[in-house]
PDB file of C-alpha atoms in Angstrom:
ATOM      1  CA  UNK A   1      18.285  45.418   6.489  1.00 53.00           C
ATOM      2  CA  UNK A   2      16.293  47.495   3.944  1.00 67.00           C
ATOM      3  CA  UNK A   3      15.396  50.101   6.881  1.00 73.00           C
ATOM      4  CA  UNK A   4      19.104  50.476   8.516  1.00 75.00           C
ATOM      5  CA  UNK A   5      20.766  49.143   5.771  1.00 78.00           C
ATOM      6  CA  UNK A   6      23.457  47.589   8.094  1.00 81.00           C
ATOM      7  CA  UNK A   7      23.422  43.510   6.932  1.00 74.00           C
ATOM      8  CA  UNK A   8      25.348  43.455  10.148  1.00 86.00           C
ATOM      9  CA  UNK A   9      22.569  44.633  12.933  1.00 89.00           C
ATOM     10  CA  UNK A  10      22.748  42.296  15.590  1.00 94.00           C
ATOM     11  CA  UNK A  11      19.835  40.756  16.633  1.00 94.00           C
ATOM     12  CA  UNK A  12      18.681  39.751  20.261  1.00 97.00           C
ATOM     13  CA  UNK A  13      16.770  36.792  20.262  1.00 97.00           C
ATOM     14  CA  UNK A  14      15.835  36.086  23.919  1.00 97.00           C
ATOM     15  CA  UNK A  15      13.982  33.122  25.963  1.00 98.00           C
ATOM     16  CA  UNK A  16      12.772  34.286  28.696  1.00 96.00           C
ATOM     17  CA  UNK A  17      11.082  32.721  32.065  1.00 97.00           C
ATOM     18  CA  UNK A  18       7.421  32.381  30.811  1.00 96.00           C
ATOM     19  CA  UNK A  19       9.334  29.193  28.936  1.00 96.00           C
ATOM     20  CA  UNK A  20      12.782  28.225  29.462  1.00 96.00           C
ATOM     21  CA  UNK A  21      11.504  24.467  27.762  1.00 97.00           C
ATOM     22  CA  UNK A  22      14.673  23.156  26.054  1.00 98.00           C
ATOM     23  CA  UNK A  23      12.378  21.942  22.745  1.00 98.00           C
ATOM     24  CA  UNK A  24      11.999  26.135  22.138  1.00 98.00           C
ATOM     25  CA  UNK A  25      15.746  26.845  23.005  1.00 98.00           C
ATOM     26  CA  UNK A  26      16.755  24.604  20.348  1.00 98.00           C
ATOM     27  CA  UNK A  27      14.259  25.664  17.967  1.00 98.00           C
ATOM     28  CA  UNK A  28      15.812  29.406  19.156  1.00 98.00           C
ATOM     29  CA  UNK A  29      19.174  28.011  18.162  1.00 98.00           C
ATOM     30  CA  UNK A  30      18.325  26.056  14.711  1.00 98.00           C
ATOM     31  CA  UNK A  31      17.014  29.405  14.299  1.00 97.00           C
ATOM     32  CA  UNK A  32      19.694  31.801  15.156  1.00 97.00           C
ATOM     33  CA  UNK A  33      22.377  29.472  13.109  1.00 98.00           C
ATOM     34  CA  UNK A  34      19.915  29.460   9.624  1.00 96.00           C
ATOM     35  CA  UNK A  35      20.012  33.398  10.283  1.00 93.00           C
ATOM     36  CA  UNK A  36      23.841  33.757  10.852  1.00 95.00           C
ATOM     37  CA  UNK A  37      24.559  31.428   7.915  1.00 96.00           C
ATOM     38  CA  UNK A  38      22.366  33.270   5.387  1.00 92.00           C
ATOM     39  CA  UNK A  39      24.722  36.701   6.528  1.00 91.00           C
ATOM     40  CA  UNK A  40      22.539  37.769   9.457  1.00 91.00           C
ATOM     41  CA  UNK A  41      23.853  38.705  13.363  1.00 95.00           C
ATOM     42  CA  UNK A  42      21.556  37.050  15.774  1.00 96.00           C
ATOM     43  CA  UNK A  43      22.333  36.628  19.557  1.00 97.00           C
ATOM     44  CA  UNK A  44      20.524  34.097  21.938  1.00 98.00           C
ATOM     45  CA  UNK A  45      19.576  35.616  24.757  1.00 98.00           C
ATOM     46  CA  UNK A  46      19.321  33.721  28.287  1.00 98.00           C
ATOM     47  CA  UNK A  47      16.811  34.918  30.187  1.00 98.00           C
ATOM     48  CA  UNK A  48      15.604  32.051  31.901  1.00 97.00           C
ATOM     49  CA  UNK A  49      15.485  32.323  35.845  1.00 94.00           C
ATOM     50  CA  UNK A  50      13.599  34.919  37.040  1.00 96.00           C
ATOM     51  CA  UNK A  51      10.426  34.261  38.915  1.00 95.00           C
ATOM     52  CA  UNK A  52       7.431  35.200  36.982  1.00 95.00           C
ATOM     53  CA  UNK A  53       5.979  37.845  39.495  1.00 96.00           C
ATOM     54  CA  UNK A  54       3.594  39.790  37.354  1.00 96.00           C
ATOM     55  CA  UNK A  55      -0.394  39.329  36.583  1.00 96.00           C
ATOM     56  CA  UNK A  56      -1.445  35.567  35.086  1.00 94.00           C
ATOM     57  CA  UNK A  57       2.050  33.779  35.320  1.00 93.00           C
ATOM     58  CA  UNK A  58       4.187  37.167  33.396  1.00 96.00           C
ATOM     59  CA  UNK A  59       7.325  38.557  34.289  1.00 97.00           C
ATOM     60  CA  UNK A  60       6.004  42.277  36.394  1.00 97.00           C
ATOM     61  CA  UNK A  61       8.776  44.284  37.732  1.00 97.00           C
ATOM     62  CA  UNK A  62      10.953  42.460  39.601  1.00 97.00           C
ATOM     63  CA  UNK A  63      11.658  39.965  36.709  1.00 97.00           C
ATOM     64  CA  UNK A  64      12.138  42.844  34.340  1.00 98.00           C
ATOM     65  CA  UNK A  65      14.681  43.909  36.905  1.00 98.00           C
ATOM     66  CA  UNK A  66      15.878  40.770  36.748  1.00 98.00           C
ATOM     67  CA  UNK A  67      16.366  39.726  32.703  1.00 98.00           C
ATOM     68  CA  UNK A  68      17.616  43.593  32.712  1.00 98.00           C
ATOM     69  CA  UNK A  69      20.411  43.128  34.492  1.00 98.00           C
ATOM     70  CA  UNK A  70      21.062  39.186  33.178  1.00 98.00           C
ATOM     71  CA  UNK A  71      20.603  40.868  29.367  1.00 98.00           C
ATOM     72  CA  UNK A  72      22.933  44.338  29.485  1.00 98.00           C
ATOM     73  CA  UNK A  73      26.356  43.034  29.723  1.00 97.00           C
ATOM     74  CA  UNK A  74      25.772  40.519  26.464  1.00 96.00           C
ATOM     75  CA  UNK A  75      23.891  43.132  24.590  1.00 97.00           C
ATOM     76  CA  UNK A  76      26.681  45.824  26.070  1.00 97.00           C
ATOM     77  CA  UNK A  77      29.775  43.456  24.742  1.00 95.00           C
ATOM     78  CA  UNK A  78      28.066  42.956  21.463  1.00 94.00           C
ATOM     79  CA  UNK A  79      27.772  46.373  21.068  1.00 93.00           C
ATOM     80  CA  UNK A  80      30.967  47.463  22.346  1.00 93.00           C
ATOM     81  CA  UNK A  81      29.603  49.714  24.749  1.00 92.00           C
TER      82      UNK A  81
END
């Protein structure tokens, strides 16, 4: 807030495949709901889904692709674009 000075910045807050457990989406939501009731603008993101087809279990390309194209129409709405 200090830096953009916009109380109103939405921010994304997103689970993605590496651990779609629903103990850490609710935490992600008891979190997001503290953060919108003390003024903030925060957004759970689903990313969930995507195979993890990188190195060691990570998302590589193809589930980058893939949270891409599941993120940019919620962040796009949010941000009237």
């Amino acid at each position: 807030v200090r830096v953009y000075r916009n109380p109103n910045l939405p921010v994304f807050v997103a689970q993605g495949p590496m651990n779609c457990a629903e103990d850490l989406r609710i935490a992600l939501s008891e979190s997001i709901l503290s953060i919108n009731k003390a003024g903030g603008n925060a957004i759970y993101l689903d990313l969930c889904g995507p195979v993890c087809d990188g190195c060691g279990g990570h998302p590589g390309q193809l589930a980058h692709a893939a949270m891409a194209k599941m993120a940019i129409p919620s962040i796009a709405k949010k941000m009237g674009w």
